[in-house]
XYZ file of C-alpha atoms in Angstrom:
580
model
C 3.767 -16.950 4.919
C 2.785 -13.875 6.614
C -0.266 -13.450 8.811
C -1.437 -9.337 8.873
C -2.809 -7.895 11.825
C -4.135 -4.679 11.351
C -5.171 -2.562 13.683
C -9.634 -0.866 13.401
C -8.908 2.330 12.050
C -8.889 3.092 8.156
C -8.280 6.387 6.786
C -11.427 8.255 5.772
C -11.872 8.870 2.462
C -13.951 10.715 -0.482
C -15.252 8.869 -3.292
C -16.659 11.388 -5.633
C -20.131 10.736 -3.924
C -20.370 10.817 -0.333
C -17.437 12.745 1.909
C -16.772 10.127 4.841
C -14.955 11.399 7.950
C -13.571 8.043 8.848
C -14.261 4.601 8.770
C -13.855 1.967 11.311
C -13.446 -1.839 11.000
C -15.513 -3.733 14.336
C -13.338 -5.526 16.988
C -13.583 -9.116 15.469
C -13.260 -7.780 11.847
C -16.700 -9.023 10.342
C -18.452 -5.618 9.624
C -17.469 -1.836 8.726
C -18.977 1.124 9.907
C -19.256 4.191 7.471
C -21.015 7.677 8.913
C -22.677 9.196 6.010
C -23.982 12.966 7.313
C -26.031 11.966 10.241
C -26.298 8.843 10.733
C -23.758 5.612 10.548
C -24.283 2.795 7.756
C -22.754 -1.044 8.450
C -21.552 -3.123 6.170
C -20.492 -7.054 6.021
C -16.741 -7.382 4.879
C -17.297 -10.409 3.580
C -19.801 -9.784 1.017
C -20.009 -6.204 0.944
C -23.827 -6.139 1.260
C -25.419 -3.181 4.083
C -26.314 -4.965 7.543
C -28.125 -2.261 9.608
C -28.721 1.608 9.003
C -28.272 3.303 12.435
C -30.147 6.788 12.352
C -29.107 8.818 14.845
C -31.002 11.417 16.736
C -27.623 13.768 15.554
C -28.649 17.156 14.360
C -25.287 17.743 12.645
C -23.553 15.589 10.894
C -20.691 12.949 12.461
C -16.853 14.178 12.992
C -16.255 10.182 14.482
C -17.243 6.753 15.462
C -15.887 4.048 17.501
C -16.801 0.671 18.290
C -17.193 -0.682 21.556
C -14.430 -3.552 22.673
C -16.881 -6.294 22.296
C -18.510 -4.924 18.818
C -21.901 -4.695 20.570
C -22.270 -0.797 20.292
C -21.360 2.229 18.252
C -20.221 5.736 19.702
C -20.565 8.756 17.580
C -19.477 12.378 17.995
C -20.854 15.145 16.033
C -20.976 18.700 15.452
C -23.747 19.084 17.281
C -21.593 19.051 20.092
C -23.204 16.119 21.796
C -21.910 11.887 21.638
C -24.507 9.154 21.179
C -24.080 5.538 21.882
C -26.114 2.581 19.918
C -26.535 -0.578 20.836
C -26.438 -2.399 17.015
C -28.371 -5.143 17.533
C -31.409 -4.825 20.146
C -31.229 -2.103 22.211
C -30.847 1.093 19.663
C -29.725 4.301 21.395
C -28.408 3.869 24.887
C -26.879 7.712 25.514
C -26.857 11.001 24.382
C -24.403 12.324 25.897
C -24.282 16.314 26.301
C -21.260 18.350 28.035
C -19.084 19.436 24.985
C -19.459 22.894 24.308
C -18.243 22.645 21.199
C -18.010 19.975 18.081
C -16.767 16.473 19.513
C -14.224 15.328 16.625
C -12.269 12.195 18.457
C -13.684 9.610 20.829
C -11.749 6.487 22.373
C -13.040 3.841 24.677
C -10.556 1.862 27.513
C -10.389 -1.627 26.440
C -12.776 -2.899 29.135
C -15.653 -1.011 27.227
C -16.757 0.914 30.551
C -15.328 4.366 29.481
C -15.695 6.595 26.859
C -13.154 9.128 26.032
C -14.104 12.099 24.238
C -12.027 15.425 22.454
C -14.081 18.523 20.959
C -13.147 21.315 19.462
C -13.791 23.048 22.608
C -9.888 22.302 23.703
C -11.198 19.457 26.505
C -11.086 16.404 26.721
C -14.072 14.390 29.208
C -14.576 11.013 30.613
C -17.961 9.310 30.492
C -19.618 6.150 32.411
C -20.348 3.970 29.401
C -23.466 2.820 31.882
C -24.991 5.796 33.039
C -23.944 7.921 30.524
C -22.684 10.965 33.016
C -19.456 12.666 32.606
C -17.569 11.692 35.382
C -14.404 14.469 34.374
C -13.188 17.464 32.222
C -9.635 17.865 31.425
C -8.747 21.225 29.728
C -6.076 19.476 27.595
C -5.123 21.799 25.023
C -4.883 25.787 23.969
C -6.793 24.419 20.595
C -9.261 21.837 18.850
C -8.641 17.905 20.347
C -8.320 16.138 17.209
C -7.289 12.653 18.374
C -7.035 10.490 21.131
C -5.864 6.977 22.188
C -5.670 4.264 24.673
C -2.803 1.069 24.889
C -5.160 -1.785 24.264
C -2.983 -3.264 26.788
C -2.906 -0.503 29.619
C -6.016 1.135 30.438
C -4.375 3.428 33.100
C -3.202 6.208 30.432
C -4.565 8.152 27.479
C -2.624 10.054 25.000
C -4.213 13.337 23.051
C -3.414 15.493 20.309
C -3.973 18.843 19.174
C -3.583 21.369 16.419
C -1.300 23.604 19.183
C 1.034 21.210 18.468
C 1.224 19.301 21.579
C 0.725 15.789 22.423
C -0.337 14.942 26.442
C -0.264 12.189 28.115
C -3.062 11.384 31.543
C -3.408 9.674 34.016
C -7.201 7.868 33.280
C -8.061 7.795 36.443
C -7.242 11.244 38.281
C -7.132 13.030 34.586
C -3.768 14.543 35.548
C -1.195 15.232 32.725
C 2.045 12.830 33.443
C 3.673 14.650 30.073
C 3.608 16.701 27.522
C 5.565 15.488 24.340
C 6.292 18.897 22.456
C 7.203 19.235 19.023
C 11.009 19.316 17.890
C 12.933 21.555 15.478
C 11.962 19.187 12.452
C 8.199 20.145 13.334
C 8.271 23.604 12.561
C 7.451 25.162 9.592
C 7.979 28.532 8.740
C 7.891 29.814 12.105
C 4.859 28.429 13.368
C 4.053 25.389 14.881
C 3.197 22.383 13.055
C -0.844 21.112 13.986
C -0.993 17.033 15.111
C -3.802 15.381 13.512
C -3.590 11.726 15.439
C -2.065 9.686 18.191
C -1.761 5.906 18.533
C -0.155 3.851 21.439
C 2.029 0.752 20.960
C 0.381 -2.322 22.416
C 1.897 -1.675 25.739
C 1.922 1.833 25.957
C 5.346 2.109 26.103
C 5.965 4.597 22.667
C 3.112 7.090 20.571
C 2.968 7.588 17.182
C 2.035 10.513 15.962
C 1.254 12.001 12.677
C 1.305 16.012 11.840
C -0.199 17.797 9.603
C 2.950 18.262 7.229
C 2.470 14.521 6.802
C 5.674 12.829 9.164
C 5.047 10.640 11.516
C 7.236 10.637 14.879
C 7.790 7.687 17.092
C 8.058 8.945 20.877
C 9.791 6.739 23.503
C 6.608 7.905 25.722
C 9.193 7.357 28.972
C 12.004 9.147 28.043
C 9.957 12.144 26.448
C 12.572 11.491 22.995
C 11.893 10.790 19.100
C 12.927 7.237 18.488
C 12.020 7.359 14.682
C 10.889 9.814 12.209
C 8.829 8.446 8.964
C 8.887 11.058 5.966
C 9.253 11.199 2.203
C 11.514 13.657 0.522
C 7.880 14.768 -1.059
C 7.301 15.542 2.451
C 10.706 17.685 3.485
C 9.879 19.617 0.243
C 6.281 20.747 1.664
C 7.455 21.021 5.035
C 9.076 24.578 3.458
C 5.684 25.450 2.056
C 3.232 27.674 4.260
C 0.036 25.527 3.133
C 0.420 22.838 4.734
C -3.455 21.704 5.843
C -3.356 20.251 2.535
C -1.941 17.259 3.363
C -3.401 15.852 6.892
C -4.473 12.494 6.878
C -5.202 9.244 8.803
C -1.954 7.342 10.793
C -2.090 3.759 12.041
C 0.091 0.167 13.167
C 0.166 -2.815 11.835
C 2.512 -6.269 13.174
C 3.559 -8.260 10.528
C 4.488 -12.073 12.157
C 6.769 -14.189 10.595
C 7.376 -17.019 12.520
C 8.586 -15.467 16.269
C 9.870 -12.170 14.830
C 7.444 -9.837 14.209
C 7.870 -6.193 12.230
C 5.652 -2.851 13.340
C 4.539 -1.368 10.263
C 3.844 1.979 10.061
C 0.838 3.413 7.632
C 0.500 6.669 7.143
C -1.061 8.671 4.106
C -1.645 12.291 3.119
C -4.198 13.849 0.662
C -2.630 14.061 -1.922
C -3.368 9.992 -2.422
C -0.125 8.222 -1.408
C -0.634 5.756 1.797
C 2.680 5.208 2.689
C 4.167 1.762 4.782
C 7.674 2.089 6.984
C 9.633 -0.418 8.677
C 9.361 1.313 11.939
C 13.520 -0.534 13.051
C 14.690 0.491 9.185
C 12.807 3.411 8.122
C 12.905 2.320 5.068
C 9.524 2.754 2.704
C 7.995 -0.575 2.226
C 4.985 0.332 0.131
C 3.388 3.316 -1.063
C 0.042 1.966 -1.819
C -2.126 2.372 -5.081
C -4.873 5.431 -3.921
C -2.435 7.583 -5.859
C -2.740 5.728 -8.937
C -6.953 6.025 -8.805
C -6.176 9.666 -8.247
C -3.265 9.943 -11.231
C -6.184 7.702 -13.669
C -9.138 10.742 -12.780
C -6.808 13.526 -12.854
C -6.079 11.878 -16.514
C -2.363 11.746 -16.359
C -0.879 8.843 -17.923
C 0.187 5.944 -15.685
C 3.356 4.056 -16.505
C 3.619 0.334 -15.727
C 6.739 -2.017 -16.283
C 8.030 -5.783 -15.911
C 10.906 -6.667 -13.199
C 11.688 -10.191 -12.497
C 14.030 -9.812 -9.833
C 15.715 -7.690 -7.213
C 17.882 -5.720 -9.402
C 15.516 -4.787 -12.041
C 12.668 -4.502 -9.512
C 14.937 -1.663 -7.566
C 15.731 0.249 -11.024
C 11.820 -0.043 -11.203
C 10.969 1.454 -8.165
C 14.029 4.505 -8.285
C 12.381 5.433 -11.629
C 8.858 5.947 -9.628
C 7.110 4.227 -12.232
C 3.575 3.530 -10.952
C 3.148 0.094 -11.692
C 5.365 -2.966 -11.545
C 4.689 -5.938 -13.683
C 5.990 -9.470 -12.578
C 4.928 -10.457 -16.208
C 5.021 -14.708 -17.006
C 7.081 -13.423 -19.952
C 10.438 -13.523 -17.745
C 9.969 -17.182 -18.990
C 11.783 -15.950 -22.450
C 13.477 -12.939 -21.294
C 15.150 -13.905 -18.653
C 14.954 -17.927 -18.225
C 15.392 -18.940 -21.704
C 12.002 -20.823 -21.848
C 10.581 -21.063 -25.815
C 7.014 -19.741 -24.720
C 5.375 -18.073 -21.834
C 3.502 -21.440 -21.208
C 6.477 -23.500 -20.680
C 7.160 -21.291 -17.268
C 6.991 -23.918 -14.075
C 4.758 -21.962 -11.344
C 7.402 -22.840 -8.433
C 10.020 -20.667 -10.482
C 7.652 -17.948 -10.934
C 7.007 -17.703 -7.048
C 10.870 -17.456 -6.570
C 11.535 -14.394 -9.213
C 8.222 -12.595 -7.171
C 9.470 -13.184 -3.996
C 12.415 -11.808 -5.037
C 11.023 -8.595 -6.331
C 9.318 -8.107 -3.334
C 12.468 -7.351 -1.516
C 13.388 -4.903 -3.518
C 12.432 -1.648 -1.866
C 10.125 1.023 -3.449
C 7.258 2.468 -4.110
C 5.572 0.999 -7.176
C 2.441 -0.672 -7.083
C 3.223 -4.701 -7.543
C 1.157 -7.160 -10.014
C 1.739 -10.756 -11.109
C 0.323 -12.710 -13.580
C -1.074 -15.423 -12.858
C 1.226 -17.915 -15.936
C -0.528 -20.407 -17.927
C -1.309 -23.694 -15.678
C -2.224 -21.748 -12.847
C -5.799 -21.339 -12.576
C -7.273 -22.918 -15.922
C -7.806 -26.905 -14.243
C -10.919 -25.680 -11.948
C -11.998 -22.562 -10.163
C -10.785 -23.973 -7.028
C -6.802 -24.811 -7.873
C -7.087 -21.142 -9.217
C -8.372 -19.555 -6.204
C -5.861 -20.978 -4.158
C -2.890 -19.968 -6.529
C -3.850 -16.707 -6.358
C -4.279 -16.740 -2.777
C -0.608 -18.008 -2.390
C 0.827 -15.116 -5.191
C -0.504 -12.876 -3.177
C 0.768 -14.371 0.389
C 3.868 -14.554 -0.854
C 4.413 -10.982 0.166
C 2.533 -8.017 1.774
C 3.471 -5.902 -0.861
C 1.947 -8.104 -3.645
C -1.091 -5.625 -4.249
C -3.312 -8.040 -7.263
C -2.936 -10.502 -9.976
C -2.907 -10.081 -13.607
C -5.000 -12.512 -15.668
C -5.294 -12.766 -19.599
C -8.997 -13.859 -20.582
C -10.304 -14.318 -24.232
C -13.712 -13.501 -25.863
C -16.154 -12.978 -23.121
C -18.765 -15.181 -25.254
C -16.306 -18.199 -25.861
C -13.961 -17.834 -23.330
C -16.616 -18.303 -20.347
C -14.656 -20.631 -17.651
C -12.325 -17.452 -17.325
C -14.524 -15.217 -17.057
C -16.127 -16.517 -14.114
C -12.919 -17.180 -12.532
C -12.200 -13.754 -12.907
C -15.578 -12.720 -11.385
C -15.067 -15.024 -8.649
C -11.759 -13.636 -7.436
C -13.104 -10.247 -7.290
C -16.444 -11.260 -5.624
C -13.658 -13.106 -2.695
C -11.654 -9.620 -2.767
C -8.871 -10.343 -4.785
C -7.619 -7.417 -7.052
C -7.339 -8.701 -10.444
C -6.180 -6.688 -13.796
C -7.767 -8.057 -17.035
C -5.568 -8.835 -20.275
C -7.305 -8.557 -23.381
C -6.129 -8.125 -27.455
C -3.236 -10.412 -28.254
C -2.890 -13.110 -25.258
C 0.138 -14.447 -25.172
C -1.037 -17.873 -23.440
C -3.799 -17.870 -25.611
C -1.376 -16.836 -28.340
C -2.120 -20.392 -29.984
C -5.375 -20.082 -30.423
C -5.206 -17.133 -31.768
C -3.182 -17.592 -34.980
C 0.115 -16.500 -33.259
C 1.169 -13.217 -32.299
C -1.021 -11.014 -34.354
C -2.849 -8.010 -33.735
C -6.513 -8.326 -33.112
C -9.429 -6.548 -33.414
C -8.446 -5.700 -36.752
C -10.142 -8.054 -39.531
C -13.814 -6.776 -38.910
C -16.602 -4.955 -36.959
C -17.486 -7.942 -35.179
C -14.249 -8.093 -33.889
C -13.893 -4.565 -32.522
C -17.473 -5.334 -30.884
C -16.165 -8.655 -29.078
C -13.241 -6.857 -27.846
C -15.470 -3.750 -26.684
C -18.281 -6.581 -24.931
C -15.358 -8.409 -23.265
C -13.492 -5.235 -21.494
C -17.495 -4.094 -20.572
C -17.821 -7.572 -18.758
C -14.299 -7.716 -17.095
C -14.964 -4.284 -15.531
C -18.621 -5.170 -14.455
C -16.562 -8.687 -13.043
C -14.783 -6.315 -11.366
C -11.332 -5.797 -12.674
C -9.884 -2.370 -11.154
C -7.816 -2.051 -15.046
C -7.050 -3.458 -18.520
C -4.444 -4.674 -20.045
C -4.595 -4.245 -23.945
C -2.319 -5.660 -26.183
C -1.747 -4.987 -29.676
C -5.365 -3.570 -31.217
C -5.433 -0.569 -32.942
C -5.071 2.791 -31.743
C -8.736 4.143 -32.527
C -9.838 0.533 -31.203
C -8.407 0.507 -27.793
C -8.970 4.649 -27.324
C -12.606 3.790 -28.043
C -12.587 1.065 -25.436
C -10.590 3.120 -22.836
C -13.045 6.107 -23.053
C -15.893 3.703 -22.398
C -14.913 2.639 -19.527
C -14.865 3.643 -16.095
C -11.510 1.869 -15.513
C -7.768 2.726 -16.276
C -6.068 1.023 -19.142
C -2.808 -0.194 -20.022
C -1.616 -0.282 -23.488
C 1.181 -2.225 -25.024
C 0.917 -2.073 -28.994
C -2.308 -0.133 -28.445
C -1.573 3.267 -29.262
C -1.302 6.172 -27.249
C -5.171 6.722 -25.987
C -5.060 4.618 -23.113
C -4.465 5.298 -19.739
C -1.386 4.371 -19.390
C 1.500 2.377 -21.134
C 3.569 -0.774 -20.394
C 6.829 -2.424 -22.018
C 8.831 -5.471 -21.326
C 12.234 -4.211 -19.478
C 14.053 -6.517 -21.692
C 12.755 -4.824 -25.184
C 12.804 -1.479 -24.606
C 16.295 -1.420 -22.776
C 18.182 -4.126 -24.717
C 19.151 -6.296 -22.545
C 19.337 -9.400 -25.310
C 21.834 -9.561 -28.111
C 20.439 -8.933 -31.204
C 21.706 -12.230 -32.384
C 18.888 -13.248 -30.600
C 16.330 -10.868 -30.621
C 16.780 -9.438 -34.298
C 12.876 -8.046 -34.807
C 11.682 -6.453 -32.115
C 8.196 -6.270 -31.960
C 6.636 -3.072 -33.969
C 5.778 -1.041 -30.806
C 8.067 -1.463 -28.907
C 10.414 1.894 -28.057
C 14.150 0.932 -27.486
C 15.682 3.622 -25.083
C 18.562 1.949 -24.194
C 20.813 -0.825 -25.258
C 22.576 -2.476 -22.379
C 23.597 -5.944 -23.917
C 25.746 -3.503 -26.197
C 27.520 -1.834 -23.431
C 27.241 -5.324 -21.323
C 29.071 -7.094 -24.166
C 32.055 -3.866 -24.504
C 32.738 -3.926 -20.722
C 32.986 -7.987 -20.420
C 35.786 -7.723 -23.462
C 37.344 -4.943 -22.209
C 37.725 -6.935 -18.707
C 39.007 -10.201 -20.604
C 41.385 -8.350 -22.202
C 42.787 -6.418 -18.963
C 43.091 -10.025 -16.837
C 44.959 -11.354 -19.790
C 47.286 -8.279 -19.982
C 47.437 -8.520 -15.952
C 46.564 -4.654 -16.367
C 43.809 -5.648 -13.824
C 43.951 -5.574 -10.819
C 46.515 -2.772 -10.603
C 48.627 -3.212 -7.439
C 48.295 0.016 -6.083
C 44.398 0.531 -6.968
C 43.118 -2.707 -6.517
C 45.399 -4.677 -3.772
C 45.591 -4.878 0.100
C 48.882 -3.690 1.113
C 50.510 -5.166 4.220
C 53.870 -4.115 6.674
C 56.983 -5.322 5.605
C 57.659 -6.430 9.024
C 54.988 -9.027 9.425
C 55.901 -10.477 5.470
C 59.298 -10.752 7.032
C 58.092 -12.408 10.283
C 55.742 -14.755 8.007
C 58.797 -15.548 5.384
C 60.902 -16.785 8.439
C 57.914 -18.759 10.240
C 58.168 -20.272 6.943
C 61.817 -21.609 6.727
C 61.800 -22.651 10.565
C 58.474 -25.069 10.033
């Protein structure tokens, strides 16, 4: 299993409502704190309900926050040019703290919690006494605005900073002078002019810097030899980097170690604002995971999302080349691809394998499993922890799928449902025709078509999933007006198979709509299903077209598809031979 250790920061974000600057997770990971204009609100992670309401005495609104190493205080910096520190539980504000001459937009303690480091738009960077709240130096750091700074959590004895001249400096803490400057290379230059940084974060031991510009790449410095060790970008990325508008796409940067075992993998997170959060293998380069804010941007923008099974490496990897947004690991790979009779007969330890096994397939596509019949419907509690393990099985595993009935008859699973939400579990609802319900239903027939009543309960049961809090639908075979009606209606994407074209989006089995069983047996495919391609066809012609080479030893040809050898050493061989 893996065990994720993230580091505090989270990219700042804007949801429609409220523009947040940034957003920062406390030391022991209990509580998040949020600045909302002027003054900073605190949530419980666990529950999601508000614990305090700080009010600052800010007359501007916040550029950043930080938490102090032992989660007992809050700093903030705002564009009021001054810094205040609150003490969250007794004390309220400790220090205002006033030197900055212009807006303070980055602030970083030293892990012992008795310095605060500060960067303002004023091109400085100043250290404060935590306890007496003076300013004990300036450093004139850059030529323009600070925009980040950062500390080792291991190594208090040097601070990195970043700037939009397109520098990155390194101090010495203590005497605040600059050991080096790490200055940009030919891959961070863009039209001419120098590409902006936007953040800096140490490695645990200070020994290499990310650091994230504002064309979106991230650079790994070797901070002692002053060299790029790795560069993280998408080909989206080298495409912009020609573009002269670049401020578009600045965005947060930060680490995470995933531990399997004694090895352990830095993950790098970066994301841009155009949506896409993207995670690197910082040895491999390779993209891990491009995580789903793009499809919550590609639902409002109200461009169709596309969604699709895999049930293994191969068809995972065709998947995630195609860019389809969403990747299915749907139970039904118990009839397509393990020649099970029904989606129920589907053992869960076999399931596990074929996810684990798309999870290695790299990509970008966002990953959901069902959760197959057996799983979850004994008691709330065997549930919960099956859909714990689906989604330990991998990092990349980003929510579970679950098919639910009625919402008036089938009840238990709609409080599962609301329960896995409630414990922060992504789930994505499956109503219409329910395969594992498929039984019950009078077989595989389409629903929501025999009467008003029926239309209503399907309506009444997507309302409750999305109040449970389901983040999408599935719907499955209903009528096109039905399921257009039910999309618009809802403040959710949907995800139609056999529902017509007014949903959000639009999923297929792999199997169906690319042929990949003979028709002998497969000979009605289901009414809405498209077939593009027909692979079993062309599987079938190029295994009989081999059979008949190897019988006609036409294959292998001896000069295209043998090892040749010297004559000298056959001859050596043929008499080793005839002396033994």
């Amino acid at each position: 299993m893996y065990n994720l250790v993230c580091s505090r920061d989270i990219a700042a974000w804007n949801d429609g409502l409220v523009i947040c600057s940034t957003v920062k997770i406390n030391p022991d990971g209990t509580k998040i704190a949020i600045p909302i204009d002027k003054n900073i609100q605190i949530y419980n992670i666990s529950d999601g309900s508000l614990y305090c309401n700080v009010q600052t005495n800010h007359i501007d609104s916040i550029s950043d926050i930080v938490w102090s190493p032992d989660g007992q205080c809050i700093a903030s910096g705002s564009n009021d040019c001054t810094i205040q520190i609150h003490h969250i539980e007794k004390y309220g504000l400790l220090h205002i703290l006033q030197n900055h001459t212009g807006p303070v937009i980055s602030l970083c303690y030293n892990n012992k919690g008795n310095l605060l480091f500060s960067g303002s738009m004023d091109e400085s960077v100043k250290t404060w006494d935590v306890l007496n709240g003076k300013c004990l130096r300036t450093i004139s750091a850059h030529s323009d605005p600070v925009v980040s700074i950062n500390i080792p959590s291991m190594d208090n004895s040097v601070m990195a900073s970043g700037s939009y001249d397109g520098l990155v400096r390194i101090f010495d803490t203590e005497t605040g002078h600059c050991l080096s400057t790490l200055t940009y290379d030919k891959d961070w230059q863009n039209s001419g002019r120098v590409v902006p940084i936007t953040q800096v974060q140490f490695s645990h031991n200070g020994k290499f810097l990310l650091v994230k510009s504002l064309d979106g790449a991230v650079k790994l410095w070797d901070c002692i030899r002053g060299t790029v060790v790795r560069t993280f970008i998408t080909a989206e990325q080298r495409q912009r980097q020609g573009q002269t508008r670049i401020g578009k796409y600045s965005c947060g940067m930060t680490m995470s170690y995933v531990i399997e075992g004694q090895t352990s993998t830095v993950i790098v997170i970066s994301g841009d604002e155009d949506g896409y959060i993207t995670c690197w293998d910082s040895n491999t380069k390779q993209i891990l995971q491009t995580l789903d804010s793009d499809i919550q941007t590609k639902y409002q923008s109200g461009k169709p999302l596309t969604m699709m099974t895999a049930y293994d490496y191969i068809t995972a990897k065709w998947v995630h080349e195609s860019q389809t947004d969403i990747l299915l690991v749907g139970d039904s790979l118990a009839m397509t691809a393990l020649g099970y009779d029904s989606t129920t007969d589907l053992p869960f330890d076999e399931f596990k394998y074929h996810v684990k096994s798309v999870c290695r397939a790299p990509g970008v596509s966002m990953i959901v499993t069902d959760m197959p019949f057996g799983t979850f419907e004994q008691n709330h509690s065997q549930g919960i922890q099956n859909a714990i393990e689906l989604m330990k099985l991998n990092h990349r595993v980003n929510s579970v799928k679950i098919e639910c009935g009625p919402h008036d008859k089938d009840i238990y699973t709609m409080s599962f449902i609301k329960e896995l939400c409630q414990r922060g579990i992504p789930v994505m609802g499956h109503i219409g025709l329910t395969p594992q319900r498929a039984n019950s239903l009078g077989g595989f027939k389409v629903q929501g078509s025999q009467s008003a009543e029926q239309i209503l309960e399907l309506f009444e049961t997507a309302q409750k999933l999305q109040d449970a809090g389901c983040w999408g639908l599935v719907i499955e075979c209903v009528p096109h007006k039905v399921a257009t009606y039910i999309t618009d209606h809802l403040r959710i994407p949907t995800i139609g198979i056999g529902a017509g074209n007014g949903t959000s989006g639009q999923v297929l089995v792999m199997s169906d709509m690319m042929g990949m069983i003979l028709k002998e047996e497969n000979n009605s495919l289901p009414r809405f299903v498209k077939q593009y391609e027909n692979i079993s066809t062309i599987m079938s012609s190029g295994l009989k077209k081999y059979n008949s080479d190897v019988e006609s030893r036409t294959f292998p040809e001896r000069d295209a598809h043998s090892f040749k050898m010297k004559e000298t050493i056959w001859k050596d061989f043929l008499q080793l031979v005839e002396k033994s």
